[in-house]
Amino acid sequence: MDLSRNKFRGRIPDVVGKLNSLIVLNFSHNGLIGHIPLSLENLTEIESLDLSSNKLDGKIPGQLTSLTFLSVLNLSYNQLAGPIPQGNQFNTFQNDSYFGNLGLCGSPLSEKCSNDKAPDSEPTRFPEEHNAWSWFDWKIIMMGYGSGIVIGLSMGYIVFSTGKPWWFVSLVERKGSTSCSQDQSLIKVGTWGGSGGCEWSYVAKGGITEIEISSGWITIDWSREYLTSISGTNNNHYGRYVVESLYFYTNLNKYGPFGGSQLNGTKGIPFNVPLEDREIVGFYGRACDFIDAIGVYRKGPSIPIVPIKEGITMNMDLPREVGPWGGNKGKSWDDGLLGGIQQIDVHVGNGMVHAIQCRYHRGDGNLLLSNRHGGGSASTVYKIELEKHSYEYLVGITGFYGPIDGNCCLVVVRSVSFYTNKGKYGPFGSEIGTFFNSPVSNAKVVGFHGRSGEYLDAIGVHVEYS
């Protein structure tokens, strides 16, 4: 049962525990709160449980160790606290299952539990001495302009308590675009803040209709209201300048302030985007465990569109090289078109794809081994051998990319799956981060390209269309 990426709020109902024939349960990327229900121990057949990217708190119930068929567990990016249960399948889960819960301790995490104080509930999320903009979620829902109605919803999260603001950038980019549409140019205004963190940037296809900050919503009436400006303060937080607070302005209203004030007892430095009657359609800046700096993309003057004469047909070639998806580090590589793909070796370790290597069969019947793209420190190598005699061939790939644990600036391929005309292989790695997929309709994958270093930083495909 997959109920992920909805807008569910409230607690997980106990009655879910009565669905004892469930094999897969996915409540990820919602707004669920409260404790993990003890009734989930009754899901005795379950093999995959994903409650990630919610606001669940309290301890992980020890009763869940009785789920002996559980092979995939993802509780990351919640507000869970206390010791991680041990025993049975729980002894097989890695850090990725618990990442982003600052109050958790015990194996497999490096944070040791104190015998004399194990927290019974979530620690305070807004400590008095820490009012920086590091403790809230930001969700943006976009609308498309072309038809005048909302044509797609895309959600982006900055979960600053996890130190992974890449969630914001990557998730909104799944449905959005990083380039302006053909009838407008863009003007960059800013940035304000410090020089720390990693660069991020996002431009919407349409306009911003909703912004969620912490537990509240800013709803913009897109039929007559649009975002025109932001203002706020930045301040020195232990030697590092970060964005301290923000206001949002539309042509009709003002929203805010959001964030803290007077970090370390000092007054922040104010900033503001000059008010103009031009819409803000995107954001950019720097971030890691805080919003270090922020700027905006504002609509520029309209560019005239030259109409195409009736009767003229424009032939557009479909792309033959798709991607790559992932980070921008590592050295570029390209296998080119070496022949049909016969075997794929996927090197995986610590919830990341370390490398990929392929065997191609040439027209003369010989096999050609590609270079290994990535590092050699993986703990497991998965070998996918396509059935040549049954005319099996690769039609597409999907996966996830995101920052490695402990370094929000290094984004790599976290997971990859391979689809053929006969079925699916994978996933290999941890399905955490930003989803990507190659076109699979009437396409045949005939090669790979990407970037790699110590890890597989990015991957793309060469395709042929039938």
XYZ file of C-alpha atoms in Angstrom:
466
model
C 0.000 0.000 0.000
C 1.637 3.225 -1.194
C 0.166 6.444 0.259
C 3.324 8.499 -0.108
C 3.541 12.129 -1.257
C 0.015 13.096 -0.291
C -0.917 15.879 2.127
C -1.988 13.668 5.016
C -1.937 15.313 8.440
C -2.476 13.938 11.931
C -1.550 10.631 13.513
C -1.203 7.208 11.936
C -4.416 5.385 12.942
C -4.039 2.255 15.056
C -6.392 0.428 12.707
C -3.538 0.158 10.191
C -2.206 -2.631 12.401
C -5.217 -4.756 11.463
C -4.053 -4.947 7.846
C -1.944 -7.939 8.760
C -1.563 -9.180 5.180
C 0.277 -6.071 4.031
C 3.613 -6.675 2.333
C 4.528 -3.016 1.683
C 3.438 0.080 3.639
C 4.605 3.518 2.479
C 3.452 6.674 4.310
C 6.524 8.728 3.348
C 6.550 12.459 2.481
C 3.377 13.453 4.290
C 2.749 15.578 7.382
C 2.104 12.801 9.898
C 2.745 13.504 13.585
C 2.734 11.612 16.867
C 4.232 8.274 17.828
C 4.693 5.203 15.644
C 1.667 3.033 16.534
C 2.407 -0.078 18.563
C -0.209 -1.845 16.444
C 2.268 -2.040 13.566
C 3.768 -5.062 15.326
C 0.745 -6.976 14.009
C 1.875 -6.547 10.391
C 3.568 -9.912 10.544
C 3.869 -10.310 6.751
C 5.328 -6.895 6.039
C 8.604 -6.729 4.110
C 8.945 -2.969 3.512
C 7.979 -0.144 5.911
C 8.614 3.486 4.896
C 7.564 6.285 7.280
C 10.262 8.733 6.196
C 9.928 12.508 5.767
C 7.129 13.077 8.255
C 7.083 14.643 11.731
C 6.807 11.492 13.829
C 8.223 11.748 17.338
C 8.852 9.602 20.399
C 10.703 6.297 20.472
C 10.854 3.553 17.873
C 8.677 0.775 19.357
C 10.780 -2.201 20.383
C 7.892 -4.449 19.384
C 8.774 -3.876 15.728
C 11.734 -6.222 16.123
C 9.193 -9.055 15.968
C 8.617 -8.320 12.263
C 10.878 -11.088 11.030
C 10.114 -10.576 7.314
C 10.992 -6.879 7.390
C 13.845 -6.307 4.934
C 13.433 -2.582 4.156
C 12.962 0.051 6.880
C 13.060 3.811 6.325
C 12.358 6.097 9.294
C 14.626 8.911 8.105
C 13.801 12.619 8.385
C 11.425 12.510 11.341
C 11.778 13.724 14.934
C 12.301 10.345 16.592
C 14.383 10.038 19.748
C 15.810 7.444 22.114
C 17.641 4.166 21.564
C 17.226 2.224 18.333
C 15.747 -1.239 19.043
C 18.095 -4.174 18.523
C 17.464 -7.736 17.469
C 16.265 -9.766 14.483
C 15.910 -7.697 11.295
C 16.809 -4.456 13.082
C 20.395 -5.699 13.294
C 20.592 -5.577 9.478
C 19.517 -1.963 8.905
C 22.106 0.742 8.183
C 22.388 4.456 9.016
C 20.171 5.412 6.079
C 17.152 3.928 7.838
C 17.410 6.485 10.647
C 19.137 9.515 9.121
C 17.767 12.943 10.049
C 16.465 12.027 13.534
C 18.694 14.067 15.816
C 17.474 12.394 19.002
C 18.166 8.779 18.024
C 21.123 6.881 19.430
C 22.639 3.423 19.408
C 23.746 1.029 16.692
C 24.130 1.498 13.757
C 24.492 5.245 14.461
C 27.722 6.626 15.864
C 25.779 8.473 18.589
C 25.976 6.377 21.767
C 23.074 6.182 24.192
C 23.515 7.410 27.751
C 22.497 4.771 30.274
C 21.198 7.339 32.699
C 19.106 9.404 30.289
C 17.363 8.133 27.244
C 14.808 10.679 26.065
C 11.186 9.556 26.156
C 10.057 12.050 23.593
C 11.332 14.455 21.011
C 13.785 17.051 22.288
C 12.711 20.670 22.085
C 12.782 21.788 18.442
C 13.241 25.468 19.209
C 15.985 25.804 21.840
C 16.221 29.348 23.168
C 19.856 29.704 22.281
C 19.326 28.502 18.722
C 16.803 30.580 16.824
C 18.433 30.376 13.399
C 16.371 29.315 10.445
C 17.482 25.746 10.908
C 14.341 24.278 12.434
C 11.468 24.369 9.997
C 10.144 22.737 6.880
C 9.407 24.745 3.757
C 7.023 23.368 1.194
C 6.356 25.030 -2.136
C 3.515 24.086 -4.441
C 3.787 25.331 -7.991
C 1.142 26.134 -10.626
C 1.466 26.213 -14.402
C 0.612 29.356 -16.333
C -0.127 28.020 -19.793
C -3.701 26.872 -19.198
C -4.535 29.280 -16.415
C -5.194 26.463 -13.952
C -3.077 24.425 -11.627
C -1.558 21.693 -13.781
C 0.855 20.123 -11.328
C 1.833 20.103 -7.703
C 5.416 19.728 -6.619
C 6.649 19.763 -3.070
C 10.034 20.772 -1.829
C 11.335 20.446 1.656
C 14.151 22.168 3.445
C 14.592 20.043 6.529
C 17.250 22.078 8.235
C 17.290 20.072 11.431
C 18.770 17.252 9.350
C 21.433 19.374 7.726
C 20.128 18.324 4.308
C 18.601 21.328 2.513
C 19.170 19.494 -0.785
C 15.730 17.987 -0.187
C 14.256 21.363 -1.085
C 16.210 21.864 -4.272
C 15.954 18.346 -5.601
C 12.307 17.641 -4.918
C 10.976 20.831 -6.467
C 13.179 20.196 -9.506
C 11.405 16.900 -10.135
C 8.310 18.758 -11.348
C 9.821 22.139 -12.075
C 12.369 23.559 -14.453
C 15.689 25.272 -13.968
C 15.280 27.415 -17.065
C 12.858 30.188 -17.907
C 10.009 29.667 -20.340
C 10.260 31.080 -23.837
C 8.077 34.161 -23.209
C 10.079 35.581 -20.324
C 13.581 36.369 -19.192
C 14.673 36.272 -15.571
C 16.453 38.758 -13.356
C 18.514 37.561 -10.382
C 18.257 39.719 -7.265
C 20.497 39.054 -4.258
C 21.925 37.115 -2.496
C 21.799 38.109 1.163
C 23.532 36.176 3.908
C 26.844 34.404 4.318
C 29.254 32.486 2.112
C 28.911 29.033 3.688
C 26.995 26.024 2.430
C 26.440 24.752 -1.096
C 24.838 26.566 -4.004
C 21.227 25.752 -4.882
C 18.862 27.210 -7.452
C 15.274 26.703 -8.568
C 13.032 28.376 -11.135
C 9.375 27.399 -11.359
C 7.555 26.694 -14.583
C 4.730 28.846 -13.303
C 4.020 30.822 -10.166
C 4.259 30.063 -6.470
C 0.849 29.331 -4.978
C 1.619 27.965 -1.527
C 4.453 28.145 0.980
C 4.414 26.030 4.131
C 6.633 27.094 6.998
C 6.747 24.860 10.063
C 3.123 23.928 10.836
C 1.496 26.868 9.013
C 0.607 27.609 5.429
C 0.851 30.732 3.299
C -1.781 30.352 0.595
C -1.500 32.635 -2.421
C -4.659 33.172 -4.482
C -2.979 32.611 -7.834
C -5.917 34.017 -9.806
C -5.146 37.525 -8.510
C -2.176 37.313 -6.110
C 1.514 36.715 -6.768
C 4.805 36.894 -4.862
C 6.621 40.209 -5.342
C 9.289 40.498 -2.637
C 10.995 39.046 0.416
C 12.801 40.668 3.310
C 14.499 39.455 6.449
C 17.612 39.531 8.557
C 20.908 37.691 8.568
C 23.127 37.313 11.592
C 26.359 35.845 12.887
C 25.778 32.393 14.332
C 28.986 31.167 15.997
C 31.180 32.802 13.364
C 28.966 31.968 10.400
C 26.479 34.351 8.781
C 23.091 32.726 8.114
C 19.570 33.851 7.257
C 17.866 34.545 10.572
C 14.307 35.474 9.559
C 12.142 36.015 6.477
C 9.015 37.881 5.371
C 7.125 37.152 2.157
C 5.258 39.868 0.252
C 2.640 39.581 -2.477
C 0.831 42.271 -4.443
C -1.919 41.991 -1.805
C -0.458 40.800 1.513
C 2.537 40.484 3.816
C 3.378 37.185 5.573
C 5.817 36.745 8.443
C 8.136 36.969 10.147
C 9.324 33.359 10.017
C 12.456 32.344 11.855
C 14.236 33.675 14.912
C 15.562 37.019 16.025
C 18.684 38.347 17.715
C 20.971 35.334 17.491
C 23.367 35.247 20.440
C 21.734 38.429 21.756
C 22.700 40.608 18.774
C 20.400 42.338 16.321
C 20.411 40.917 12.803
C 21.316 42.803 9.633
C 18.150 43.603 7.620
C 17.802 43.020 3.879
C 14.987 43.287 1.363
C 14.211 42.736 -2.305
C 13.251 46.127 -3.780
C 9.502 46.286 -4.391
C 8.569 46.149 -8.078
C 5.494 45.009 -9.911
C 7.284 41.910 -11.173
C 6.590 38.413 -9.992
C 9.107 36.260 -8.104
C 9.189 32.839 -9.767
C 12.151 31.161 -8.091
C 14.849 31.191 -5.448
C 18.568 30.530 -5.249
C 21.302 30.784 -2.649
C 23.572 28.719 -0.446
C 22.619 26.217 2.250
C 23.771 23.229 4.249
C 22.580 22.898 7.841
C 21.183 26.469 7.665
C 19.990 28.808 4.946
C 23.306 30.582 4.532
C 22.125 32.953 1.809
C 19.031 33.542 -0.298
C 18.149 35.432 -3.464
C 15.223 35.473 -5.873
C 14.482 35.072 -9.557
C 12.159 37.801 -10.777
C 10.344 37.988 -14.107
C 11.987 40.251 -16.635
C 10.492 42.021 -19.640
C 8.468 39.873 -21.999
C 10.163 38.651 -25.168
C 8.006 38.884 -28.309
C 6.985 35.529 -29.735
C 7.165 35.267 -33.526
C 4.195 33.230 -34.792
C 4.879 30.271 -37.069
C 3.069 30.446 -40.371
C 0.230 27.999 -40.796
C 1.165 24.934 -42.741
C 4.823 24.854 -41.674
C 5.771 21.686 -39.798
C 8.640 21.699 -37.305
C 10.506 18.411 -37.045
C 12.070 17.960 -33.613
C 14.474 15.094 -33.022
C 13.992 13.166 -29.813
C 17.040 13.280 -27.536
C 19.526 10.450 -28.005
C 21.513 11.330 -24.890
C 19.395 11.643 -21.741
C 20.648 12.854 -18.381
C 22.863 12.613 -16.475
C 21.110 12.733 -13.126
C 23.019 13.285 -9.901
C 25.660 15.625 -8.561
C 28.125 17.838 -10.395
C 31.339 16.435 -8.930
C 33.592 13.756 -10.371
C 35.036 13.293 -13.849
C 32.814 13.019 -16.909
C 32.760 9.690 -18.747
C 30.880 8.282 -21.717
C 30.753 4.691 -22.934
C 29.319 5.877 -26.230
C 27.632 3.342 -28.501
C 29.641 0.163 -28.034
C 26.910 -2.308 -28.963
C 24.107 -4.055 -27.122
C 24.251 -4.192 -23.321
C 24.875 -7.750 -22.130
C 25.765 -7.347 -18.440
C 25.752 -4.572 -15.834
C 27.810 -4.715 -12.637
C 26.514 -2.375 -9.910
C 28.886 -1.683 -6.993
C 26.933 -0.716 -3.849
C 27.893 0.097 -0.265
C 26.586 2.181 2.645
C 23.394 3.003 0.797
C 25.174 4.501 -2.215
C 26.141 3.386 -5.708
C 29.929 3.392 -5.755
C 30.458 2.351 -9.377
C 28.984 0.831 -12.514
C 30.637 -1.313 -15.199
C 29.091 -2.818 -18.326
C 29.737 -5.561 -20.838
C 28.608 -4.831 -24.380
C 28.172 -7.465 -27.095
C 29.373 -6.356 -30.497
C 28.094 -7.407 -33.868
C 30.983 -9.860 -34.289
C 29.856 -11.799 -31.206
C 32.670 -10.593 -28.943
C 32.115 -8.910 -25.575
C 33.641 -5.536 -24.751
C 34.177 -4.572 -21.098
C 33.820 -0.888 -20.265
C 35.868 0.948 -17.669
C 34.627 0.845 -14.095
C 33.010 4.203 -13.499
C 33.458 5.011 -9.803
C 35.449 3.840 -6.819
C 36.361 0.348 -5.712
C 35.339 0.441 -2.045
C 31.841 -1.024 -2.428
C 30.838 -3.859 -0.135
C 28.637 -5.652 -2.695
C 28.703 -6.079 -6.466
C 25.411 -7.000 -8.143
C 25.644 -8.599 -11.587
C 22.729 -8.177 -13.989
C 22.993 -10.446 -17.017
C 20.422 -9.886 -19.749
C 19.056 -12.943 -21.513
C 20.414 -12.612 -25.015
C 18.601 -15.635 -26.397
C 15.202 -14.311 -25.280
C 15.951 -10.933 -26.880
C 15.978 -9.096 -23.561
C 17.168 -5.503 -23.742
C 17.264 -2.450 -21.501
C 14.457 0.104 -21.932
C 15.069 2.546 -19.071
C 16.473 3.322 -15.644
C 15.129 4.971 -12.509
C 16.784 5.892 -9.250
C 17.507 8.418 -6.552
C 20.358 10.844 -6.017
C 21.222 12.893 -2.960
C 23.979 13.999 -0.588
C 26.171 11.446 1.114
C 25.925 11.160 4.883
C 27.964 13.844 6.596
C 28.626 15.954 3.481
C 25.655 17.868 2.099
C 27.801 19.305 -0.711
C 28.640 15.929 -2.288
C 25.649 14.563 -4.191
C 25.868 11.061 -5.651
C 23.614 8.360 -7.038
C 22.015 6.694 -3.998
C 20.015 4.044 -5.839
C 19.415 2.766 -9.362
C 16.964 0.314 -10.948
C 17.092 -1.125 -14.457
C 14.040 -1.921 -16.595
C 14.059 -4.290 -19.551
C 11.375 -5.440 -21.954
C 11.084 -8.499 -19.678
C 11.049 -6.975 -16.183
C 12.873 -4.955 -13.519
C 16.233 -5.366 -11.748
C 16.743 -3.506 -8.489
C 16.651 -1.222 -6.679
C 20.372 -1.263 -5.869
C 21.249 1.141 -3.041
C 19.011 3.239 -0.793
C 15.964 4.942 -2.284
C 16.622 8.241 -0.532
C 16.789 11.681 -2.131
C 15.580 12.935 -5.494
C 13.836 10.561 -7.875
C 14.866 10.414 -11.534
C 13.856 8.321 -14.518
C 14.762 7.964 -18.168
C 12.155 7.791 -20.941
C 10.952 4.218 -21.354
C 8.324 4.610 -24.070
C 9.516 3.154 -27.388
C 13.109 3.537 -26.251
C 16.038 1.141 -26.047
C 19.006 1.971 -23.827
C 22.230 1.294 -25.732
C 24.854 2.926 -23.516
C 25.647 4.965 -20.422
C 27.383 8.234 -19.587
C 27.834 10.266 -16.424
C 30.343 11.467 -13.823
C 32.277 9.545 -11.214
C 35.066 9.730 -8.681
C 35.024 7.839 -5.417
C 31.313 7.262 -6.083
C 28.998 7.229 -9.079
C 28.216 10.947 -8.987
C 25.764 10.975 -11.896
C 24.382 8.644 -14.545
C 22.663 9.110 -17.896
C 21.748 6.926 -20.859
C 22.084 6.756 -24.634
C 18.810 5.663 -26.221
C 17.454 4.544 -29.564
C 13.792 4.946 -30.457
C 11.748 2.375 -32.304
